[in-house]
Short mmCIF file of C-alpha atoms in Angstrom, two decimals:
data_model
loop_
_atom_site.label_atom_id
_atom_site.label_comp_id
_atom_site.label_asym_id
_atom_site.label_seq_id
_atom_site.Cartn_x
_atom_site.Cartn_y
_atom_site.Cartn_z
CA MET A 1111 2.33 7.32 27.47
CA ASN A 1112 -1.46 7.92 27.00
CA LEU A 1113 -2.64 6.23 23.83
CA ASP A 1114 -6.32 7.23 24.52
CA ALA A 1115 -7.65 9.20 21.63
CA ASN A 1116 -10.25 10.88 23.74
CA ALA A 1117 -7.79 12.04 26.43
CA ALA A 1118 -7.16 15.80 26.60
CA PRO A 1119 -3.92 17.00 25.01
CA ALA A 1120 -0.99 16.97 27.29
CA ALA A 1121 -0.45 20.21 29.07
CA PRO A 1122 2.33 22.43 27.74
CA ARG A 1123 5.71 21.68 29.18
CA GLN A 1124 6.66 24.04 31.96
CA LEU A 1125 9.08 26.77 30.99
CA ALA A 1126 11.24 26.07 34.01
CA GLY A 1127 12.78 22.65 34.98
CA ASP A 1128 12.82 21.01 31.65
CA PRO A 1129 16.15 21.74 29.91
CA ASP A 1130 15.58 19.10 27.24
CA TRP A 1131 12.13 20.50 26.17
CA TRP A 1132 13.45 20.92 22.68
CA ARG A 1133 13.81 17.12 22.11
CA GLY A 1134 10.67 16.35 20.16
CA GLY A 1135 8.95 19.57 20.90
CA VAL A 1136 7.20 21.27 17.95
CA ILE A 1137 8.45 24.57 16.70
CA TYR A 1138 6.29 27.01 14.71
CA GLN A 1139 8.18 29.44 12.47
CA ILE A 1140 6.87 33.01 12.14
CA TYR A 1141 8.06 35.26 9.29
CA PRO A 1142 7.08 38.49 11.08
CA ARG A 1143 6.89 40.53 7.85
CA SER A 1144 4.04 38.39 6.71
CA PHE A 1145 2.26 37.33 9.83
CA LEU A 1146 0.01 40.14 10.97
CA ASP A 1147 0.21 43.98 10.29
CA THR A 1148 -1.23 46.14 13.13
CA ASN A 1149 -0.38 49.61 11.87
CA GLY A 1150 -1.64 49.53 8.28
CA ASP A 1151 1.74 49.95 6.54
CA GLY A 1152 1.43 46.50 4.81
CA ILE A 1153 4.23 44.92 6.77
CA GLY A 1154 3.76 42.48 9.65
CA ASP A 1155 5.17 43.52 12.97
CA LEU A 1156 5.96 42.31 16.45
CA LYS A 1157 2.65 43.58 17.92
CA GLY A 1158 0.95 41.41 15.27
CA VAL A 1159 2.85 38.52 16.67
CA THR A 1160 1.73 39.34 20.15
CA GLN A 1161 -1.87 39.70 19.01
CA LYS A 1162 -1.94 36.20 17.64
CA LEU A 1163 -0.19 34.27 20.41
CA ASP A 1164 -3.39 32.70 21.52
CA TYR A 1165 -3.81 31.32 18.09
CA VAL A 1166 -0.23 29.93 18.09
CA ALA A 1167 -0.71 28.37 21.50
CA SER A 1168 -3.86 26.75 20.21
CA LEU A 1169 -1.75 24.75 17.74
CA ASN A 1170 -0.23 22.88 20.78
CA VAL A 1171 3.23 23.81 19.71
CA ASP A 1172 6.21 24.34 22.18
CA ALA A 1173 8.14 27.20 20.66
CA ILE A 1174 8.15 29.93 18.09
CA TRP A 1175 11.14 30.52 15.72
CA LEU A 1176 10.97 34.22 14.88
CA SER A 1177 12.65 35.21 11.60
CA PRO A 1178 14.85 38.43 11.69
CA PHE A 1179 13.45 41.77 13.02
CA PHE A 1180 16.83 43.52 13.46
CA VAL A 1181 17.56 46.94 12.03
CA SER A 1182 18.33 46.33 8.36
CA PRO A 1183 18.13 47.96 4.94
CA MET A 1184 16.04 44.90 3.93
CA ASP A 1185 18.12 44.10 0.78
CA ASP A 1186 17.53 40.54 1.91
CA PHE A 1187 14.57 41.26 4.09
CA GLY A 1188 16.31 41.13 7.42
CA TYR A 1189 19.01 38.68 6.71
CA ASP A 1190 21.31 41.70 6.19
CA VAL A 1191 21.75 43.00 9.72
CA ALA A 1192 22.82 46.71 10.42
CA ASP A 1193 22.36 46.58 14.17
CA TYR A 1194 22.10 43.21 16.17
CA ARG A 1195 20.85 44.88 19.26
CA ASP A 1196 17.76 46.87 18.04
CA ILE A 1197 14.48 46.28 16.30
CA ASP A 1198 13.95 47.70 12.90
CA PRO A 1199 11.22 50.43 13.23
CA MET A 1200 9.09 48.63 10.58
CA PHE A 1201 8.62 45.83 13.12
CA GLY A 1202 8.37 47.89 16.31
CA THR A 1203 10.60 48.61 19.25
CA LEU A 1204 12.63 46.69 21.95
CA ARG A 1205 9.69 47.29 24.25
CA ASP A 1206 7.40 45.57 21.76
CA PHE A 1207 9.80 42.67 21.71
CA ASP A 1208 9.89 42.44 25.49
CA GLU A 1209 6.08 42.48 25.66
CA MET A 1210 5.82 39.80 23.08
CA LEU A 1211 8.35 37.59 24.81
CA ALA A 1212 6.62 38.04 28.20
CA ALA A 1213 3.24 37.29 26.57
CA ALA A 1214 4.61 34.17 24.88
CA HIS A 1215 6.13 32.79 28.05
CA LYS A 1216 2.84 33.46 29.92
CA ARG A 1217 1.30 31.09 27.42
CA GLY A 1218 3.93 28.38 27.79
CA LEU A 1219 5.54 29.23 24.45
CA ARG A 1220 9.29 29.70 24.12
CA ILE A 1221 10.92 32.12 21.58
CA LEU A 1222 13.88 31.30 19.47
CA ILE A 1223 15.23 34.23 17.53
CA ASP A 1224 16.99 34.01 14.13
CA LEU A 1225 20.61 35.00 14.44
CA VAL A 1226 22.42 35.85 11.06
CA LEU A 1227 26.05 35.68 12.12
CA SER A 1228 27.96 34.68 9.06
CA HIS A 1229 27.62 38.20 7.53
CA THR A 1230 26.25 41.66 8.16
CA SER A 1231 24.83 44.36 6.12
CA ASP A 1232 27.21 46.72 4.37
CA ARG A 1233 25.51 49.36 6.49
CA HIS A 1234 26.65 47.88 9.66
CA PRO A 1235 28.98 50.26 11.63
CA TRP A 1236 31.53 47.43 11.83
CA PHE A 1237 31.76 47.26 8.01
CA ALA A 1238 31.71 50.98 7.56
CA GLN A 1239 34.78 51.24 9.76
CA SER A 1240 36.47 48.19 8.22
CA ARG A 1241 36.34 49.43 4.64
CA LYS A 1242 37.82 52.88 5.55
CA SER A 1243 41.53 51.55 5.52
CA ARG A 1244 43.72 48.53 5.93
CA ASP A 1245 44.96 49.61 9.29
CA ASN A 1246 41.95 50.72 11.44
CA PRO A 1247 40.84 48.74 14.53
CA ARG A 1248 38.26 46.83 12.49
CA ALA A 1249 40.19 46.50 9.34
CA ASP A 1250 40.35 42.60 9.74
CA TRP A 1251 36.78 42.06 10.96
CA TYR A 1252 35.61 41.11 7.41
CA VAL A 1253 37.21 38.91 4.71
CA TRP A 1254 39.35 41.13 2.60
CA ALA A 1255 41.85 39.89 0.00
CA ASP A 1256 44.11 41.35 -2.67
CA PRO A 1257 43.20 40.83 -6.33
CA LYS A 1258 45.22 38.43 -8.48
CA ALA A 1259 47.88 40.08 -10.68
CA ASP A 1260 45.41 40.52 -13.49
CA GLY A 1261 42.92 42.26 -11.14
CA THR A 1262 40.47 39.37 -10.99
CA PRO A 1263 39.06 38.06 -7.68
CA PRO A 1264 41.38 36.08 -5.39
CA THR A 1265 39.45 32.82 -5.72
CA ASN A 1266 36.79 31.16 -7.90
CA TRP A 1267 34.20 31.08 -5.09
CA LEU A 1268 30.67 31.89 -6.21
CA ALA A 1269 27.86 33.68 -4.27
CA MET A 1270 24.51 32.09 -3.62
CA PHE A 1271 22.67 34.91 -5.28
CA GLY A 1272 24.77 34.76 -8.52
CA GLY A 1273 28.31 35.85 -9.65
CA PRO A 1274 31.54 35.89 -7.87
CA ALA A 1275 31.65 35.79 -4.06
CA TRP A 1276 33.93 38.84 -4.21
CA GLU A 1277 33.22 42.58 -4.55
CA TRP A 1278 35.81 45.19 -5.33
CA ASP A 1279 36.25 48.10 -2.84
CA SER A 1280 37.95 51.04 -4.40
CA THR A 1281 38.90 52.67 -1.04
CA ARG A 1282 40.96 49.73 0.22
CA ARG A 1283 41.81 48.52 -3.29
CA GLN A 1284 40.87 44.98 -2.26
CA TYR A 1285 38.03 42.50 -2.65
CA TYR A 1286 35.72 41.65 0.20
CA MET A 1287 33.91 38.29 0.40
CA HIS A 1288 30.16 37.91 0.20
CA ASN A 1289 28.30 34.52 0.16
CA PHE A 1290 25.15 36.17 -0.70
CA LEU A 1291 24.44 39.70 -1.95
CA THR A 1292 27.30 42.18 -2.44
CA SER A 1293 25.69 44.18 0.36
CA GLN A 1294 26.15 41.27 2.79
CA PRO A 1295 29.88 41.16 3.50
CA ASP A 1296 31.14 38.08 5.37
CA LEU A 1297 32.62 38.35 8.79
CA ASN A 1298 36.20 37.07 9.40
CA TYR A 1299 35.91 34.44 12.07
CA HIS A 1300 39.68 33.81 12.01
CA ASN A 1301 39.82 37.04 14.03
CA GLU A 1302 39.06 36.29 17.67
CA ALA A 1303 37.82 39.78 18.32
CA VAL A 1304 34.97 39.08 15.88
CA GLN A 1305 34.07 35.83 17.60
CA ASP A 1306 33.91 37.70 21.02
CA ALA A 1307 31.76 40.49 19.52
CA ILE A 1308 29.29 37.88 18.21
CA LEU A 1309 29.10 36.08 21.45
CA ASP A 1310 28.33 39.38 23.10
CA VAL A 1311 25.45 39.76 20.67
CA ALA A 1312 24.10 36.29 21.71
CA ARG A 1313 24.44 37.14 25.33
CA PHE A 1314 22.55 40.39 24.98
CA TRP A 1315 19.51 38.40 23.72
CA LEU A 1316 19.94 35.57 26.29
CA ASP A 1317 20.04 38.08 29.08
CA ARG A 1318 16.71 39.60 27.60
CA GLY A 1319 15.11 36.16 28.07
CA VAL A 1320 15.04 34.43 24.71
CA ASP A 1321 15.02 30.66 24.86
CA GLY A 1322 17.60 30.12 22.18
CA PHE A 1323 18.58 30.70 18.50
CA ARG A 1324 17.92 29.50 14.96
CA LEU A 1325 21.39 29.93 13.47
CA ASP A 1326 21.28 31.03 9.79
CA THR A 1327 23.82 29.47 7.58
CA VAL A 1328 25.80 28.08 10.55
CA ASN A 1329 28.25 26.17 8.30
CA LYS A 1330 29.31 29.43 6.47
CA TYR A 1331 30.99 31.26 9.29
CA VAL A 1332 34.61 30.36 8.47
CA HIS A 1333 36.35 30.56 5.11
CA ASP A 1334 39.59 28.91 4.07
CA LYS A 1335 42.39 31.12 5.32
CA GLU A 1336 44.60 30.08 2.40
CA LEU A 1337 42.01 31.11 -0.10
CA ARG A 1338 42.03 27.91 -2.28
CA ASP A 1339 39.84 27.55 -5.12
CA ASN A 1340 36.77 25.24 -4.80
CA PRO A 1341 37.21 22.14 -7.07
CA PRO A 1342 34.52 21.51 -9.71
CA MET A 1343 31.76 19.14 -8.85
CA ALA A 1344 32.68 15.71 -10.17
CA PRO A 1345 30.31 13.42 -12.02
CA GLY A 1346 27.85 11.71 -9.75
CA MET A 1347 28.33 14.24 -6.93
CA SER A 1348 25.87 16.98 -5.91
CA ALA A 1349 25.41 19.64 -3.24
CA THR A 1350 22.11 20.38 -1.40
CA VAL A 1351 21.39 23.49 -3.49
CA ASP A 1352 19.17 24.22 -6.53
CA GLN A 1353 20.84 22.71 -9.55
CA SER A 1354 19.86 25.67 -11.64
CA ASN A 1355 22.33 27.86 -9.71
CA PRO A 1356 25.98 27.81 -10.97
CA ILE A 1357 27.07 27.43 -7.43
CA ALA A 1358 25.99 23.80 -7.83
CA MET A 1359 28.94 23.30 -10.16
CA GLN A 1360 31.51 23.63 -7.34
CA GLN A 1361 32.32 21.42 -4.38
CA PRO A 1362 31.82 24.01 -1.45
CA ILE A 1363 34.90 22.84 0.59
CA TYR A 1364 36.92 25.95 0.90
CA SER A 1365 34.42 28.85 0.75
CA ILE A 1366 32.28 27.26 3.49
CA ASN A 1367 32.01 23.98 5.41
CA ARG A 1368 35.42 24.54 7.02
CA PRO A 1369 36.46 22.34 10.02
CA GLU A 1370 37.56 25.50 11.88
CA ASN A 1371 33.82 26.48 11.98
CA LEU A 1372 33.18 23.85 14.61
CA ALA A 1373 35.57 25.58 17.19
CA PHE A 1374 33.38 28.72 17.18
CA VAL A 1375 30.18 26.58 17.34
CA GLU A 1376 31.69 25.03 20.60
CA ARG A 1377 32.25 28.56 22.00
CA LEU A 1378 28.70 29.44 21.25
CA ARG A 1379 27.37 26.26 22.81
CA ALA A 1380 29.41 26.93 25.99
CA LEU A 1381 27.67 30.30 26.24
CA LEU A 1382 24.22 28.74 25.84
CA ASP A 1383 25.08 26.20 28.60
CA GLU A 1384 25.25 29.17 31.02
CA TYR A 1385 21.49 29.55 30.30
CA PRO A 1386 19.74 26.35 31.27
CA GLY A 1387 16.80 25.54 29.06
CA THR A 1388 17.97 27.29 26.02
CA THR A 1389 18.71 25.66 22.65
CA THR A 1390 20.10 26.16 19.23
CA VAL A 1391 19.02 24.88 15.83
CA GLY A 1392 21.42 25.30 12.97
CA GLU A 1393 20.76 25.69 9.26
CA ILE A 1394 23.20 23.67 7.27
CA GLY A 1395 22.85 24.60 3.61
CA ASN A 1396 24.91 24.05 0.48
CA ARG A 1397 26.85 21.06 1.56
CA MET A 1398 27.72 17.93 -0.21
CA ALA A 1399 24.61 15.65 -0.48
CA ASP A 1400 26.44 12.97 1.41
CA GLY A 1401 28.47 15.20 3.69
CA PRO A 1402 29.04 14.65 7.29
CA GLU A 1403 28.10 18.03 8.62
CA LEU A 1404 24.77 17.18 10.19
CA GLY A 1405 26.52 14.73 12.52
CA GLN A 1406 29.50 16.93 13.01
CA TYR A 1407 27.45 19.98 13.94
CA THR A 1408 25.32 18.19 16.47
CA ALA A 1409 28.08 16.24 18.26
CA PRO A 1410 28.30 16.70 21.96
CA GLY A 1411 29.29 20.21 23.02
CA ARG A 1412 28.18 21.74 19.77
CA LEU A 1413 24.62 22.56 18.40
CA HIS A 1414 21.70 21.05 20.17
CA MET A 1415 19.99 20.23 16.79
CA ALA A 1416 20.38 21.09 13.17
CA TYR A 1417 18.67 20.74 9.83
CA SER A 1418 19.71 20.41 6.32
CA PHE A 1419 17.94 20.92 3.02
CA ASP A 1420 17.55 17.22 2.24
CA LEU A 1421 13.70 17.34 2.64
CA LEU A 1422 13.31 20.97 1.72
CA HIS A 1423 14.49 20.59 -1.82
CA ALA A 1424 13.85 16.94 -2.52
CA PRO A 1425 10.43 15.47 -3.59
CA ILE A 1426 8.40 14.06 -0.58
CA THR A 1427 8.35 10.39 -1.54
CA ALA A 1428 8.71 7.25 0.58
CA PRO A 1429 12.31 6.61 -0.60
CA ALA A 1430 13.39 10.20 -0.32
CA VAL A 1431 12.16 10.56 3.31
CA ARG A 1432 13.60 7.23 4.40
CA THR A 1433 16.93 8.10 2.83
CA ALA A 1434 17.22 11.46 4.54
CA ALA A 1435 16.00 10.19 7.93
CA GLU A 1436 18.37 7.13 7.86
CA ARG A 1437 21.25 9.31 6.73
CA ALA A 1438 20.78 11.55 9.74
CA GLU A 1439 20.78 8.48 12.05
CA THR A 1440 23.96 7.01 10.41
CA LEU A 1441 25.81 10.33 10.45
CA GLY A 1442 25.45 10.26 14.23
CA ALA A 1443 23.45 13.42 14.46
CA SER A 1444 22.54 13.65 18.12
CA TRP A 1445 19.26 15.47 17.28
CA THR A 1446 17.79 16.53 13.99
CA SER A 1447 15.27 19.21 13.21
CA TRP A 1448 12.77 18.33 10.51
CA PRO A 1449 11.08 21.16 8.48
CA PHE A 1450 9.24 20.34 5.31
CA SER A 1451 8.68 24.09 4.62
CA ASN A 1452 10.14 27.34 5.58
CA HIS A 1453 10.72 30.95 4.24
CA ASP A 1454 13.28 29.81 1.68
CA VAL A 1455 11.67 26.96 -0.19
CA VAL A 1456 8.49 26.08 -2.08
CA ARG A 1457 5.69 25.19 0.38
CA VAL A 1458 5.42 21.53 0.85
CA VAL A 1459 1.89 21.08 -0.30
CA SER A 1460 2.82 22.38 -3.76
CA ARG A 1461 6.33 20.70 -3.80
CA ALA A 1462 4.84 17.22 -2.96
CA ALA A 1463 2.32 17.71 -5.62
CA LEU A 1464 -0.29 15.49 -3.89
CA GLY A 1465 -3.22 17.88 -3.96
CA GLU A 1466 -4.59 20.49 -1.74
CA ARG A 1467 -5.80 17.95 0.95
CA SER A 1468 -2.37 16.53 1.62
CA GLY A 1469 -1.26 19.05 4.12
CA PRO A 1470 -2.36 17.15 7.46
CA MET A 1471 -0.67 13.91 6.27
CA LEU A 1472 2.47 15.57 5.33
CA LEU A 1473 2.74 17.39 8.68
CA GLN A 1474 1.89 14.10 10.54
CA LEU A 1475 4.63 12.39 8.76
CA MET A 1476 7.11 15.10 9.58
CA MET A 1477 6.04 14.99 13.20
CA CYS A 1478 6.48 11.15 13.52
CA LEU A 1479 10.18 11.32 12.39
CA HIS A 1480 12.94 11.15 14.99
CA GLY A 1481 13.77 14.72 15.87
CA THR A 1482 12.11 18.02 16.33
CA PRO A 1483 9.57 19.09 13.69
CA THR A 1484 9.23 22.59 12.60
CA MET A 1485 5.98 23.97 11.08
CA TYR A 1486 6.13 27.06 8.96
CA GLN A 1487 3.28 29.63 9.31
CA GLY A 1488 0.35 28.55 7.05
CA ASP A 1489 1.51 24.86 6.97
CA GLU A 1490 -1.49 24.16 9.37
CA LEU A 1491 -3.79 25.68 6.87
CA GLY A 1492 -2.50 23.61 3.91
CA LEU A 1493 -1.37 26.68 2.11
CA THR A 1494 0.12 26.15 -1.35
CA GLU A 1495 2.97 28.14 -2.97
CA ALA A 1496 1.52 31.50 -4.26
CA ASP A 1497 2.20 32.55 -7.78
CA VAL A 1498 3.70 36.01 -7.55
CA PRO A 1499 4.08 37.77 -10.96
CA PHE A 1500 7.51 38.87 -11.97
CA GLU A 1501 6.58 42.56 -11.67
CA LEU A 1502 5.69 42.08 -7.93
CA ILE A 1503 8.71 39.89 -7.08
CA GLN A 1504 10.64 41.41 -4.09
CA ASP A 1505 13.18 38.64 -3.54
CA PRO A 1506 16.65 39.41 -5.00
CA TYR A 1507 17.28 35.68 -5.55
CA GLY A 1508 14.03 35.46 -7.63
CA ARG A 1509 14.76 38.54 -9.70
CA ARG A 1510 18.30 37.16 -10.36
CA PHE A 1511 17.40 33.72 -11.54
CA TRP A 1512 13.85 34.14 -12.96
CA PRO A 1513 12.12 32.20 -14.45
CA GLU A 1514 14.05 28.94 -13.75
CA ILE A 1515 14.18 29.91 -10.00
CA LYS A 1516 11.19 32.09 -9.12
CA GLY A 1517 12.67 33.02 -5.71
CA ARG A 1518 11.12 32.78 -2.27
CA ASP A 1519 8.25 35.21 -2.39
CA GLY A 1520 5.68 32.49 -3.21
CA CYS A 1521 6.17 31.08 0.30
CA ARG A 1522 6.35 34.46 2.02
CA THR A 1523 3.07 35.90 1.07
CA PRO A 1524 0.79 37.20 4.01
CA MET A 1525 -0.93 34.86 6.37
CA PRO A 1526 -4.70 34.81 5.68
CA TRP A 1527 -6.72 35.42 8.82
CA ARG A 1528 -10.16 36.37 7.67
CA GLY A 1529 -11.34 35.00 4.32
CA GLY A 1530 -14.03 37.67 3.65
CA SER A 1531 -11.76 40.76 4.59
CA GLU A 1532 -9.62 42.79 2.39
CA HIS A 1533 -6.25 41.28 2.05
CA ALA A 1534 -7.56 38.32 4.17
CA GLY A 1535 -7.27 40.27 7.39
CA PHE A 1536 -3.53 40.57 7.16
CA SER A 1537 -3.44 44.32 6.86
CA THR A 1538 -5.67 47.38 6.25
CA GLY A 1539 -3.06 48.78 3.93
CA ASP A 1540 -1.51 47.52 0.73
CA PRO A 1541 0.55 44.36 1.69
CA TRP A 1542 4.18 44.12 0.68
CA LEU A 1543 3.34 40.95 -1.24
CA PRO A 1544 -0.14 40.17 -2.60
CA VAL A 1545 -2.49 37.74 -0.73
CA ALA A 1546 -3.04 34.72 -2.87
CA GLY A 1547 -6.80 34.31 -3.69
CA GLU A 1548 -6.65 30.63 -3.00
CA HIS A 1549 -5.18 31.38 0.39
CA ALA A 1550 -8.12 33.47 1.41
CA ALA A 1551 -10.36 30.56 0.82
CA ARG A 1552 -8.22 28.62 3.40
CA ALA A 1553 -8.22 31.39 5.95
CA VAL A 1554 -8.05 30.77 9.68
CA ASP A 1555 -11.61 31.90 10.41
CA ARG A 1556 -12.96 29.60 7.76
CA GLN A 1557 -11.18 26.62 8.89
CA GLU A 1558 -11.89 27.32 12.59
CA GLN A 1559 -15.65 26.37 11.84
CA ASP A 1560 -14.90 23.04 10.18
CA PRO A 1561 -13.93 20.25 12.61
CA VAL A 1562 -12.11 18.26 9.94
CA SER A 1563 -10.36 21.24 8.37
CA ASP A 1564 -6.50 21.03 7.91
CA LEU A 1565 -6.18 23.47 10.96
CA ASN A 1566 -8.30 21.48 13.31
CA ARG A 1567 -6.89 18.10 12.20
CA THR A 1568 -3.37 19.52 12.90
CA ARG A 1569 -4.34 21.01 16.24
CA ALA A 1570 -5.69 17.68 17.32
CA PHE A 1571 -2.68 15.63 16.16
CA VAL A 1572 -0.09 17.92 17.62
CA GLY A 1573 -1.99 17.87 20.97
CA TRP A 1574 -2.17 14.08 21.00
CA ARG A 1575 1.52 13.69 19.98
CA ARG A 1576 2.73 15.77 22.91
CA ALA A 1577 1.76 12.82 25.26
CA GLN A 1578 3.44 10.17 23.21
CA THR A 1579 6.92 9.72 24.44
CA ALA A 1580 7.70 7.16 21.62
CA LEU A 1581 7.13 10.09 19.10
CA THR A 1582 8.82 12.85 20.98
CA THR A 1583 11.89 11.09 22.14
CA GLY A 1584 11.82 7.39 21.11
CA SER A 1585 14.16 5.69 18.68
CA ILE A 1586 13.29 5.05 15.04
CA ALA A 1587 13.62 2.04 12.80
CA PHE A 1588 12.28 1.74 9.22
CA LEU A 1589 10.35 -1.22 8.07
CA ASP A 1590 10.33 -2.58 4.58
CA GLU A 1591 7.73 -0.63 2.69
CA ALA A 1592 5.78 -0.76 -0.53
CA ASP A 1593 6.31 2.52 -2.17
CA PRO A 1594 4.31 4.86 -1.96
CA VAL A 1595 3.76 3.69 1.64
CA ILE A 1596 6.54 4.56 4.16
CA ALA A 1597 6.52 2.68 7.46
CA PHE A 1598 8.70 2.81 10.57
CA THR A 1599 8.62 2.20 14.28
CA ARG A 1600 9.08 4.61 17.21
CA THR A 1601 10.02 2.92 20.43
CA ASP A 1602 10.12 4.74 23.85
CA ALA A 1603 12.30 3.80 26.85
CA ASP A 1604 9.52 1.65 28.36
CA GLY A 1605 9.49 -0.52 25.32
CA THR A 1606 6.24 0.81 23.75
CA VAL A 1607 6.34 0.41 20.05
CA LEU A 1608 4.35 2.55 17.66
CA VAL A 1609 4.13 1.72 14.00
CA CYS A 1610 3.64 4.82 11.80
CA ALA A 1611 2.61 4.29 8.20
CA PHE A 1612 1.77 6.89 5.51
CA ASN A 1613 0.52 6.58 1.97
CA ILE A 1614 2.34 9.28 0.10
CA SER A 1615 0.11 9.12 -2.97
CA GLN A 1616 -3.22 10.02 -4.33
CA ALA A 1617 -4.22 6.42 -4.88
CA THR A 1618 -5.18 3.68 -2.56
CA ALA A 1619 -2.54 1.50 -1.15
CA GLN A 1620 -1.77 -1.45 1.14
CA TRP A 1621 1.04 -2.40 3.41
CA THR A 1622 1.56 -5.51 5.56
CA ALA A 1623 3.45 -5.37 8.80
CA PRO A 1624 5.77 -8.25 9.81
CA PHE A 1625 3.94 -8.53 13.17
CA ALA A 1626 0.53 -7.98 14.66
CA LEU A 1627 -0.94 -4.56 14.98
CA ARG A 1628 -3.53 -2.74 16.96
CA LEU A 1629 -4.71 0.30 15.12
CA LEU A 1630 -5.12 3.52 17.18
CA ASP A 1631 -7.80 6.08 16.77
CA VAL A 1632 -5.54 9.10 16.56
CA PRO A 1633 -7.09 12.58 16.53
CA GLY A 1634 -6.67 14.35 13.26
CA MET A 1635 -5.39 11.23 11.44
CA GLU A 1636 -7.58 9.49 8.88
CA GLY A 1637 -7.63 7.20 5.86
CA ALA A 1638 -6.70 3.71 7.05
CA THR A 1639 -8.17 0.48 8.11
CA LEU A 1640 -6.61 -2.68 9.53
CA ASP A 1641 -7.31 -6.30 8.64
CA GLY A 1642 -5.01 -8.60 10.55
CA SER A 1643 -1.50 -7.18 9.94
CA THR A 1644 -2.44 -5.40 6.62
CA LEU A 1645 -3.22 -1.63 6.64
CA ALA A 1646 -5.37 -0.52 3.69
CA PHE A 1647 -4.99 3.18 2.91
CA ASP A 1648 -7.16 5.66 1.26
CA PRO A 1649 -5.39 8.25 -0.84
CA LEU A 1650 -3.17 10.31 1.46
CA GLY A 1651 -4.12 7.99 4.37
CA ALA A 1652 -2.10 7.69 7.61
CA ALA A 1653 -2.05 5.38 10.49
CA ILE A 1654 -0.39 4.81 13.85
CA ALA A 1655 -0.69 1.40 15.37
CA VAL A 1656 0.65 -0.42 18.39
CA LYS A 1657 2.81 -3.47 17.88
CA SER A 1658 0.89 -6.23 19.56
#
């Protein structure tokens, strides 16, 4: 492990011969619709991703998670798939995808694609056939159920986007289940033919050369076959979902989070094991706050890693971060993925409410936790949540629950590339969402010129981190902290102990270690001095030291 701050960043891991590259590697999420538009239609595309791969590689990350680009009516902006094996024309073609994949691999970047397997679009040919009758070959490919005697839905299950999780179909005279929009019917994983078809989809993309999958709503594949009602949320209990949503009033133990789900996850993992060096990261949403799912889903023979919404909805404070990280360890999670932002939640700089200069410290904290960190596009620029007026809201979730829940458009606005250009260089046409004025001021071209910008501090830190085995694969143990300071050790197999400490506040702070320290001059990290065993922090200061 090279602790020299002046050493060159470690070279990217080789694509071949390192099946565990994902352990501690850094993933960069790209939301293609908002990354770069190359044809002037106001929507980002795959050629835009290819054009900016040198930029992504310059961040010293290991892999890209690419949000959905499949054929879709876009009711939920790609998370409603109508064809799993083709590219929606707004994003390009399969040839564009292949060129992007090859260009990424040439730069040492792996590609994880976002598979949405719990449901399809109602425009998918499978559903079009399923809804025609109760006895056709795909009649049982989706979750169909008869109404109660009074015509009401078969259970009390609620949809994430509001209302019952059931929609009446007049042709079959039955209800079909949808955990999200009515146009997103849930697949029936109790039918082995469905499982086989989904595994064929995964194999199609693995054969094409992708390096793995981010699995959307991985805990929502299987429903309770007996169609039992979810019980109400008991006092003192909560689920990892926005409490303004009525779905938070139920314990989600029958509609989702079924133990039978794990059997399919094992089948999927067995398929991935046929392709050495590939990986999976599962999204586990709307679970009980103290539920065991994170450990269950990453047990041997299941997912390589998973993440929950513990640090995507919660405030970023020393107690909250410690609680989430220690819970992941005690649940027995073999490997956790840590995002602080993504395409579904308020950007971390806004959510943490620590000011516009907090971005680098927050990313460094995330990257020092035990697991695999995931940066969302624009995190490296310190982008804040954009304020999208109601009349421009595109997200169905935001339109449904406005104004208590403003939806997800504020974190999905276009990436700012050139501060002085129209639409900040994202597109020559009118973008699908407006570019925030404050984002243009933090555009890539402006930050490139400033050696201490959020962008360059993040680049420097990620490059240094790559050579630190204590941070990539070492164990973690938390130290007694003085809130707002959080402190913990990371220890590698050779016994090197790094002490990581962060002042999660806009005030000065101090923290005293229980042993002697040697402060490291870490690229991109600033705001701390050492006197004996006591670290003195500037606002938003951070430090990594060696235990002496």
